[in-house]
CSV table of C-alpha atoms in Angstrom, one decimal:
chain,number,residue,atom,x,y,z
A,19,UNK,CA,14.6,-2.6,14.5
A,20,UNK,CA,17.4,-4.1,12.4
A,21,UNK,CA,16.7,-5.9,9.1
A,22,UNK,CA,14.9,-9.3,9.4
A,23,UNK,CA,17.1,-12.2,10.3
A,24,UNK,CA,16.3,-15.8,9.2
A,25,UNK,CA,14.7,-16.3,12.6
A,26,UNK,CA,12.6,-13.1,12.1
A,27,UNK,CA,11.4,-14.4,8.7
A,28,UNK,CA,10.4,-17.7,10.3
A,29,UNK,CA,8.3,-15.7,12.8
A,30,UNK,CA,6.9,-13.5,10.0
A,31,UNK,CA,5.8,-16.4,7.9
A,32,UNK,CA,4.4,-18.3,10.8
A,33,UNK,CA,2.1,-15.4,11.4
A,34,UNK,CA,0.3,-16.1,8.1
A,35,UNK,CA,-1.5,-19.5,8.1
A,36,UNK,CA,-1.7,-19.6,4.3
A,37,UNK,CA,2.0,-19.6,4.1
A,38,UNK,CA,2.2,-23.0,5.8
A,39,UNK,CA,1.5,-24.7,2.5
A,40,UNK,CA,3.5,-25.1,-0.7
A,41,UNK,CA,2.1,-22.2,-2.6
A,42,UNK,CA,4.1,-19.1,-3.5
A,43,UNK,CA,1.9,-16.0,-3.5
A,44,UNK,CA,3.1,-13.3,-5.9
A,45,UNK,CA,-0.2,-11.5,-6.1
A,46,UNK,CA,-0.3,-9.3,-3.0
A,47,UNK,CA,-1.5,-6.3,-5.0
A,48,UNK,CA,-4.7,-8.1,-5.6
A,49,UNK,CA,-5.1,-9.0,-1.9
A,50,UNK,CA,-2.6,-10.0,0.7
A,51,UNK,CA,-2.5,-13.1,2.9
A,52,UNK,CA,-4.3,-12.6,6.2
A,53,UNK,CA,-2.7,-12.7,9.6
A,54,UNK,CA,-3.8,-15.5,11.8
A,55,UNK,CA,-4.2,-13.1,14.6
A,56,UNK,CA,-6.8,-11.2,12.5
A,57,UNK,CA,-8.8,-14.3,11.9
A,58,UNK,CA,-8.7,-15.1,15.6
A,59,UNK,CA,-10.1,-11.7,16.5
A,60,UNK,CA,-12.8,-11.9,13.9
A,61,UNK,CA,-13.8,-15.3,15.3
A,62,UNK,CA,-13.7,-14.0,18.9
A,63,UNK,CA,-16.0,-11.1,18.1
A,64,UNK,CA,-18.6,-13.4,16.6
A,65,UNK,CA,-18.7,-15.9,19.5
A,66,UNK,CA,-18.0,-13.6,22.5
A,67,UNK,CA,-20.8,-11.4,23.8
A,68,UNK,CA,-20.3,-7.8,24.9
A,69,UNK,CA,-16.8,-7.2,23.5
A,70,UNK,CA,-15.9,-3.5,23.2
A,71,UNK,CA,-14.8,-2.8,19.6
A,72,UNK,CA,-11.4,-1.1,19.8
A,73,UNK,CA,-11.0,-1.4,16.0
A,74,UNK,CA,-12.1,2.2,15.3
A,75,UNK,CA,-9.4,3.7,17.4
A,76,UNK,CA,-6.8,1.3,16.2
A,77,UNK,CA,-7.6,2.0,12.6
A,78,UNK,CA,-7.5,5.8,13.2
A,79,UNK,CA,-4.2,5.6,15.2
A,80,UNK,CA,-2.7,3.5,12.4
A,81,UNK,CA,-2.7,6.5,10.1
A,82,UNK,CA,-2.3,9.2,12.7
A,83,UNK,CA,-5.9,10.3,12.6
A,84,UNK,CA,-8.8,10.5,15.0
A,85,UNK,CA,-11.9,8.2,14.9
A,86,UNK,CA,-14.2,11.0,13.7
A,87,UNK,CA,-11.9,11.4,10.7
A,88,UNK,CA,-12.4,7.9,9.2
A,89,UNK,CA,-15.1,5.8,7.7
A,90,UNK,CA,-15.2,2.2,6.7
A,91,UNK,CA,-16.7,0.7,3.5
A,92,UNK,CA,-16.7,-2.4,1.4
A,93,UNK,CA,-14.1,-1.2,-1.0
A,94,UNK,CA,-12.0,1.9,-1.9
A,95,UNK,CA,-14.2,2.3,-5.0
A,96,UNK,CA,-17.4,2.4,-3.0
A,97,UNK,CA,-15.9,4.9,-0.5
A,98,UNK,CA,-14.7,7.3,-3.2
A,99,UNK,CA,-18.1,7.1,-4.9
A,100,UNK,CA,-19.8,8.0,-1.6
A,101,UNK,CA,-17.3,10.9,-1.1
A,102,UNK,CA,-18.0,12.2,-4.6
A,103,UNK,CA,-21.7,12.5,-3.8
A,104,UNK,CA,-21.0,14.5,-0.6
A,105,UNK,CA,-18.8,17.2,-2.3
A,106,UNK,CA,-20.2,20.2,-4.1
A,107,UNK,CA,-18.4,22.7,-6.3
A,108,UNK,CA,-19.4,25.6,-8.6
A,109,UNK,CA,-19.9,25.3,-12.3
A,110,UNK,CA,-16.7,25.6,-14.3
A,111,UNK,CA,-14.6,24.6,-11.3
A,112,UNK,CA,-11.9,22.1,-12.3
A,113,UNK,CA,-10.9,18.6,-11.2
A,114,UNK,CA,-7.4,17.4,-12.0
A,115,UNK,CA,-7.2,13.7,-12.8
A,116,UNK,CA,-4.3,11.4,-13.7
A,117,UNK,CA,-4.3,8.4,-16.1
A,118,UNK,CA,-1.8,6.6,-13.9
A,119,UNK,CA,-4.6,6.0,-11.4
A,120,UNK,CA,-6.8,3.0,-10.7
A,121,UNK,CA,-10.3,3.7,-12.1
A,122,UNK,CA,-11.7,3.9,-8.6
A,123,UNK,CA,-10.0,7.4,-8.3
A,124,UNK,CA,-11.2,8.5,-11.7
A,125,UNK,CA,-14.7,7.3,-12.4
A,126,UNK,CA,-16.4,9.0,-9.3
A,127,UNK,CA,-14.9,12.3,-10.3
A,128,UNK,CA,-15.9,12.1,-13.9
A,129,UNK,CA,-19.5,11.4,-12.7
A,130,UNK,CA,-19.3,14.4,-10.3
A,131,UNK,CA,-18.1,16.7,-13.1
A,132,UNK,CA,-21.0,15.6,-15.2
A,133,UNK,CA,-23.5,16.2,-12.4
A,134,UNK,CA,-22.2,19.6,-11.5
A,135,UNK,CA,-21.0,21.0,-14.8
A,136,UNK,CA,-17.3,20.9,-13.8
A,137,UNK,CA,-14.3,20.8,-16.0
A,138,UNK,CA,-11.9,17.8,-16.1
A,139,UNK,CA,-8.3,18.4,-16.7
A,140,UNK,CA,-5.8,15.6,-17.1
A,141,UNK,CA,-2.3,15.5,-15.6
A,142,UNK,CA,-0.3,13.5,-18.2
A,143,UNK,CA,2.9,11.8,-17.3
A,144,UNK,CA,6.1,12.2,-19.3
A,145,UNK,CA,7.8,9.2,-21.0
A,146,UNK,CA,11.5,10.0,-20.6
A,147,UNK,CA,14.1,8.3,-22.7
A,148,UNK,CA,14.9,4.8,-21.5
A,149,UNK,CA,17.4,4.9,-18.6
A,150,UNK,CA,17.9,1.2,-19.4
A,151,UNK,CA,17.0,-0.6,-22.6
A,152,UNK,CA,13.6,-2.4,-22.2
A,153,UNK,CA,12.4,-0.1,-19.4
A,154,UNK,CA,9.2,2.1,-19.9
A,155,UNK,CA,8.9,4.4,-17.0
A,156,UNK,CA,6.3,7.2,-17.2
A,157,UNK,CA,6.8,9.9,-14.6
A,158,UNK,CA,4.8,12.9,-13.3
A,159,UNK,CA,6.6,16.2,-12.7
A,160,UNK,CA,5.4,16.6,-9.1
A,161,UNK,CA,7.3,19.9,-8.8
A,162,UNK,CA,5.0,21.6,-11.4
A,163,UNK,CA,1.4,20.3,-11.0
A,164,UNK,CA,-0.9,21.9,-13.6
A,165,UNK,CA,-3.1,23.8,-11.1
A,166,UNK,CA,-5.2,26.8,-12.1
A,167,UNK,CA,-7.1,29.3,-10.0
A,168,UNK,CA,-10.3,27.2,-10.6
A,169,UNK,CA,-8.7,23.8,-9.5
A,170,UNK,CA,-10.8,22.5,-6.6
A,171,UNK,CA,-9.7,18.9,-6.4
A,172,UNK,CA,-6.6,16.9,-7.4
A,173,UNK,CA,-6.9,13.1,-7.4
A,174,UNK,CA,-3.7,10.9,-7.5
A,175,UNK,CA,-2.5,7.5,-6.5
A,176,UNK,CA,0.3,7.3,-3.9
A,177,UNK,CA,1.8,4.2,-5.6
A,178,UNK,CA,0.6,2.9,-9.0
A,179,UNK,CA,-0.6,-0.6,-9.0
A,180,UNK,CA,1.1,-1.5,-12.3
A,181,UNK,CA,4.4,0.5,-12.2
A,182,UNK,CA,5.0,0.3,-8.4
A,183,UNK,CA,6.2,3.9,-8.6
A,184,UNK,CA,5.9,5.9,-5.4
A,185,UNK,CA,4.7,9.5,-5.7
A,186,UNK,CA,6.0,12.1,-3.2
A,187,UNK,CA,2.7,13.1,-1.9
A,188,UNK,CA,4.0,15.1,1.0
A,189,UNK,CA,6.0,17.4,-1.4
A,190,UNK,CA,3.0,17.6,-3.8
A,191,UNK,CA,0.7,18.6,-0.9
A,192,UNK,CA,3.0,21.4,0.1
A,193,UNK,CA,3.2,22.7,-3.4
A,194,UNK,CA,-0.6,22.7,-3.8
A,195,UNK,CA,-1.0,24.7,-0.6
A,196,UNK,CA,1.4,27.4,-2.1
A,197,UNK,CA,-0.3,27.5,-5.5
A,198,UNK,CA,-3.9,27.3,-4.5
A,199,UNK,CA,-4.9,26.7,-0.9
A,200,UNK,CA,-8.5,26.0,-1.9
A,201,UNK,CA,-7.5,22.9,-3.8
A,202,UNK,CA,-8.3,19.5,-2.1
A,203,UNK,CA,-6.0,16.5,-2.5
A,204,UNK,CA,-7.5,13.0,-2.7
A,205,UNK,CA,-5.0,10.2,-2.6
A,206,UNK,CA,-5.6,6.5,-3.4
A,207,UNK,CA,-3.2,4.6,-1.1
A,208,UNK,CA,-4.4,1.1,-1.8
A,209,UNK,CA,-1.2,0.0,-3.6
A,210,UNK,CA,1.0,1.9,-1.1
A,211,UNK,CA,-0.4,0.9,2.3
A,212,UNK,CA,1.0,-2.7,2.5
A,213,UNK,CA,4.5,-1.4,2.0
A,214,UNK,CA,4.9,1.8,4.0
A,215,UNK,CA,3.8,3.5,7.2
A,216,UNK,CA,1.0,6.1,6.5
A,217,UNK,CA,0.8,9.4,8.4
A,218,UNK,CA,-2.0,11.4,6.9
A,219,UNK,CA,-1.1,14.5,8.9
A,220,UNK,CA,2.5,14.4,7.8
A,221,UNK,CA,1.5,13.9,4.2
A,222,UNK,CA,-0.9,16.9,4.4
A,223,UNK,CA,-3.7,15.2,2.4
A,224,UNK,CA,-7.3,16.0,2.5
A,225,UNK,CA,-8.6,12.5,1.7
A,226,UNK,CA,-6.8,9.2,1.8
A,227,UNK,CA,-8.3,5.8,1.0
A,228,UNK,CA,-6.8,2.2,1.4
A,229,UNK,CA,-8.0,-1.4,1.9
A,230,UNK,CA,-7.2,-3.5,4.9
A,231,UNK,CA,-7.5,-6.7,2.9
A,232,UNK,CA,-4.4,-5.7,0.9
A,233,UNK,CA,-2.8,-4.9,4.3
A,234,UNK,CA,-2.9,-8.4,5.8
A,235,UNK,CA,-6.2,-7.7,7.4
A,236,UNK,CA,-10.0,-8.2,6.9
A,237,UNK,CA,-12.0,-7.5,3.8
A,238,UNK,CA,-12.9,-3.9,4.5
A,239,UNK,CA,-11.6,-0.5,3.3
A,240,UNK,CA,-11.1,2.9,5.0
A,241,UNK,CA,-11.3,6.5,4.0
A,242,UNK,CA,-9.8,9.5,5.9
A,243,UNK,CA,-10.9,13.1,5.6
A,244,UNK,CA,-9.1,15.9,7.3
A,245,UNK,CA,-11.1,18.5,9.4
A,246,UNK,CA,-11.2,21.2,6.8
A,247,UNK,CA,-12.2,18.8,4.0
A,248,UNK,CA,-14.8,17.1,6.2
A,249,UNK,CA,-16.4,20.5,6.9
A,250,UNK,CA,-17.1,20.9,3.2
A,251,UNK,CA,-19.0,17.6,2.9
A,252,UNK,CA,-22.7,17.4,2.8
A,253,UNK,CA,-24.2,14.7,5.0
A,254,UNK,CA,-25.7,11.7,3.1
A,255,UNK,CA,-27.3,10.5,6.3
A,256,UNK,CA,-30.9,10.8,7.5
A,257,UNK,CA,-31.8,14.4,8.5
A,258,UNK,CA,-32.4,13.4,12.1
A,259,UNK,CA,-29.0,11.7,12.6
A,260,UNK,CA,-25.8,13.4,13.7
A,261,UNK,CA,-23.7,14.9,10.9
A,262,UNK,CA,-20.3,15.6,12.6
A,263,UNK,CA,-18.0,12.7,12.0
A,264,UNK,CA,-17.0,11.3,8.6
A,265,UNK,CA,-18.9,8.2,9.4
A,266,UNK,CA,-22.0,10.3,10.1
A,267,UNK,CA,-21.7,12.0,6.8
A,268,UNK,CA,-20.9,9.3,4.3
A,269,UNK,CA,-21.1,6.0,6.2
A,270,UNK,CA,-24.8,5.7,5.3
A,271,UNK,CA,-25.6,4.1,8.6
A,272,UNK,CA,-23.8,1.0,7.4
A,273,UNK,CA,-22.5,-0.2,10.7
A,274,UNK,CA,-19.8,-2.0,8.6
A,275,UNK,CA,-19.2,-5.6,9.7
A,276,UNK,CA,-18.2,-5.0,13.3
A,277,UNK,CA,-16.3,-8.3,13.4
A,278,UNK,CA,-14.1,-7.2,10.6
A,279,UNK,CA,-13.3,-3.9,12.2
A,280,UNK,CA,-12.5,-5.8,15.4
A,281,UNK,CA,-9.8,-7.6,13.5
A,282,UNK,CA,-7.9,-4.4,12.6
A,283,UNK,CA,-5.9,-4.0,15.8
A,284,UNK,CA,-4.2,-7.3,15.1
A,285,UNK,CA,-2.7,-5.7,11.9
A,286,UNK,CA,-1.5,-2.6,13.8
A,287,UNK,CA,0.0,-4.8,16.6
A,288,UNK,CA,1.9,-6.8,14.0
A,289,UNK,CA,3.1,-4.1,11.7
A,290,UNK,CA,3.9,-1.2,14.1
A,291,UNK,CA,7.2,-2.7,15.5
A,292,UNK,CA,8.2,-4.2,12.1
A,293,UNK,CA,7.9,-1.4,9.6
A,294,UNK,CA,11.7,-0.9,9.3
A,295,UNK,CA,12.2,-4.6,8.7
A,296,UNK,CA,9.3,-4.6,6.2
A,297,UNK,CA,10.8,-1.9,4.0
A,298,UNK,CA,14.3,-3.5,4.2
A,299,UNK,CA,13.0,-6.9,3.3
A,300,UNK,CA,11.0,-5.6,0.4
A,301,UNK,CA,13.9,-3.6,-1.0
A,302,UNK,CA,16.0,-6.8,-0.9
A,303,UNK,CA,13.3,-8.7,-2.7
A,304,UNK,CA,12.7,-6.2,-5.5
A,305,UNK,CA,16.4,-5.8,-6.0
A,306,UNK,CA,16.9,-9.5,-6.5
A,307,UNK,CA,13.9,-9.8,-8.8
A,308,UNK,CA,14.8,-6.8,-11.0
A,309,UNK,CA,18.4,-8.0,-11.1
A,310,UNK,CA,17.4,-11.4,-12.3
A,311,UNK,CA,15.0,-10.0,-14.9
A,312,UNK,CA,17.9,-7.8,-16.2
A,313,UNK,CA,19.4,-11.1,-17.4
A,314,UNK,CA,16.6,-11.2,-20.0
A,315,UNK,CA,17.6,-7.8,-21.6
A,316,UNK,CA,16.4,-7.7,-25.2
A,317,UNK,CA,13.6,-10.1,-24.4
A,318,UNK,CA,11.7,-8.3,-21.7
A,319,UNK,CA,10.1,-4.9,-21.1
A,320,UNK,CA,9.9,-3.6,-17.5
A,321,UNK,CA,7.2,-1.1,-16.8
A,322,UNK,CA,8.3,1.3,-14.0
A,323,UNK,CA,11.6,1.9,-12.2
A,324,UNK,CA,14.2,-0.8,-13.0
A,325,UNK,CA,15.9,-0.4,-9.7
A,326,UNK,CA,15.4,-1.8,-6.3
A,327,UNK,CA,15.6,1.5,-4.4
A,328,UNK,CA,12.8,1.6,-1.7
A,329,UNK,CA,12.7,5.3,-2.0
A,330,UNK,CA,11.2,5.2,-5.5
A,331,UNK,CA,9.2,1.9,-5.8
A,332,UNK,CA,7.4,-0.9,-4.0
A,333,UNK,CA,7.8,-4.6,-4.9
A,334,UNK,CA,5.1,-4.5,-7.5
A,335,UNK,CA,6.9,-5.4,-10.7
A,336,UNK,CA,5.2,-5.6,-14.1
A,337,UNK,CA,6.7,-6.8,-17.4
A,338,UNK,CA,6.1,-8.3,-20.8
A,339,UNK,CA,8.2,-10.8,-22.7
A,340,UNK,CA,8.7,-10.4,-26.4
A,341,UNK,CA,6.7,-12.9,-28.4
A,342,UNK,CA,4.4,-13.8,-25.5
A,343,UNK,CA,1.0,-12.8,-24.5
A,344,UNK,CA,0.9,-12.0,-20.8
A,345,UNK,CA,-2.0,-14.4,-20.2
A,346,UNK,CA,-0.2,-17.3,-22.0
A,347,UNK,CA,3.1,-16.6,-20.0
A,348,UNK,CA,1.3,-16.7,-16.7
A,349,UNK,CA,-0.5,-19.9,-17.5
A,350,UNK,CA,2.7,-21.5,-18.8
A,351,UNK,CA,4.5,-20.6,-15.5
A,352,UNK,CA,1.6,-22.1,-13.5
A,353,UNK,CA,1.9,-25.3,-15.5
A,354,UNK,CA,5.7,-25.5,-15.1
A,355,UNK,CA,5.3,-25.1,-11.3
A,356,UNK,CA,2.3,-27.4,-11.0
A,357,UNK,CA,0.2,-24.5,-10.0
A,358,UNK,CA,2.4,-23.6,-7.1
A,359,UNK,CA,3.3,-20.0,-8.2
A,360,UNK,CA,0.4,-17.6,-7.9
A,361,UNK,CA,0.9,-14.5,-10.1
A,362,UNK,CA,-1.4,-12.7,-12.5
A,363,UNK,CA,-1.8,-10.8,-15.7
A,364,UNK,CA,-4.0,-7.9,-17.0
A,365,UNK,CA,-4.6,-4.2,-16.6
A,366,UNK,CA,-5.8,-4.3,-13.0
A,367,UNK,CA,-8.5,-1.6,-13.3
A,368,UNK,CA,-5.8,0.8,-14.5
A,369,UNK,CA,-6.9,0.6,-18.1
A,370,UNK,CA,-6.0,4.2,-18.9
A,371,UNK,CA,-2.5,3.7,-17.7
A,372,UNK,CA,-2.2,0.4,-19.6
A,373,UNK,CA,-3.7,1.6,-22.9
A,374,UNK,CA,-3.3,5.3,-23.1
A,375,UNK,CA,0.1,5.7,-21.4
A,376,UNK,CA,1.8,2.3,-22.0
A,377,UNK,CA,0.2,1.6,-25.3
A,378,UNK,CA,-0.9,-2.0,-24.3
A,379,UNK,CA,-4.0,-3.9,-25.0
A,380,UNK,CA,-6.4,-5.9,-22.8
A,381,UNK,CA,-3.7,-8.5,-22.3
A,382,UNK,CA,-1.8,-5.9,-20.1
A,383,UNK,CA,1.2,-7.1,-18.2
A,384,UNK,CA,2.5,-9.9,-16.1
A,385,UNK,CA,2.6,-8.6,-12.5
A,386,UNK,CA,4.7,-10.0,-9.7
A,387,UNK,CA,3.5,-8.3,-6.6
A,388,UNK,CA,5.5,-9.2,-3.4
A,389,UNK,CA,5.1,-8.6,0.3
A,390,UNK,CA,7.6,-8.7,3.1
A,391,UNK,CA,6.7,-12.3,3.8
A,392,UNK,CA,8.0,-13.5,0.5
A,393,UNK,CA,11.6,-14.8,0.2
A,394,UNK,CA,14.6,-14.6,-2.1
A,395,UNK,CA,14.3,-18.4,-2.5
A,396,UNK,CA,10.8,-18.0,-3.9
A,397,UNK,CA,11.9,-15.4,-6.4
A,398,UNK,CA,14.7,-17.7,-7.6
A,399,UNK,CA,12.3,-20.6,-8.0
A,400,UNK,CA,10.0,-18.3,-10.0
A,401,UNK,CA,12.8,-17.1,-12.2
A,402,UNK,CA,14.0,-20.6,-12.9
A,403,UNK,CA,10.5,-21.5,-14.0
A,404,UNK,CA,10.4,-18.4,-16.2
A,405,UNK,CA,13.7,-19.4,-17.9
A,406,UNK,CA,12.4,-22.9,-18.5
A,407,UNK,CA,9.2,-21.7,-20.1
A,408,UNK,CA,11.2,-19.4,-22.3
A,409,UNK,CA,13.6,-22.2,-23.3
A,410,UNK,CA,16.5,-20.5,-21.4
A,411,UNK,CA,16.9,-23.0,-18.6
A,412,UNK,CA,20.7,-22.9,-18.7
A,413,UNK,CA,20.8,-19.2,-18.1
A,414,UNK,CA,20.4,-18.8,-14.4
A,415,UNK,CA,20.3,-20.5,-11.0
A,416,UNK,CA,18.5,-23.7,-11.5
A,417,UNK,CA,15.8,-25.5,-9.5
A,418,UNK,CA,14.9,-29.2,-9.7
A,419,UNK,CA,11.6,-30.2,-11.2
A,420,UNK,CA,10.9,-31.8,-7.8
A,421,UNK,CA,10.9,-28.3,-6.3
A,422,UNK,CA,7.5,-27.8,-7.9
A,423,UNK,CA,5.8,-30.9,-6.4
A,424,UNK,CA,2.8,-30.0,-4.2
């Protein structure tokens, strides 16, 4: 489909009941707004007897998988911990981890290594010279993963939840297969899934996890395991139960909230015909935001790519302003906008990235995380508030104080 028109955006925003108010949501990476159609389906399941739950098939189809290749859970963290208990390796085998990742794709594997006497190796990013002053942009050399003959598992995020950087997982997977076909690849797609279509078969991954509540859907997460990888998993279920599907093996007979699973087809129905427009809209948004922040050169540090190219990043933009704590800046913007702008600060469970790679403290970064339902007008209003807080209100497109009335 062509890029979103103003009429398309009206339809998009009308699909999310929370957007009917005056708040501006710049915290999608923590949890998106929910489609009204999702809420309707959840309600229908709770009050309508004998509904056939088509959520399993829709959830599998959404990532080009089959229902026996997926399992649901309360969070990506919980699913990866379950997965780590179902895998078994030999002593001295190696797991390759990356400090760019959310802790959910690190801690389970450290615990597995401790239980099974495995070796942990770290894939450290490079900090290239600044392409642009005030830009800190750590990068992995995906063409040369540090794999050894003993590497059995590589864990990596598809998109970092602070930098917004997209990793070329498809190319990495192909490289792994050439270097060591026995190596499994486990990808955290939580920060990626709201912004791009996922095809696990095309990516060539063994495991892929993401959360529907960050994808405009219900509060539930999903893990995929490919056929070869699933065959290596020990069942955690009761001995008398089936042990064929991924749900059989690590679902722990949870029967995860059927009403939430029933809500998933509404997400697929909404996004499937819109993906091209989603990517185009988000590229526009991140280009505008990063372009405006460039006006603060010398006062601001951007973490991640300082460009709006949709091929290299998603609209999760993190920064710090010289002389300000992240927490204080976020609170000042909230005061300036009468609480209307909702953004956040911190390290976002990516403490190793924030501290070890970026050299930051607990205060972390200010994070503006957008979705396709955000608008350029919202970004300009946010930027005006930022300028006012910094005492630079004459430096950009202005907004009236009345714009912040709720």
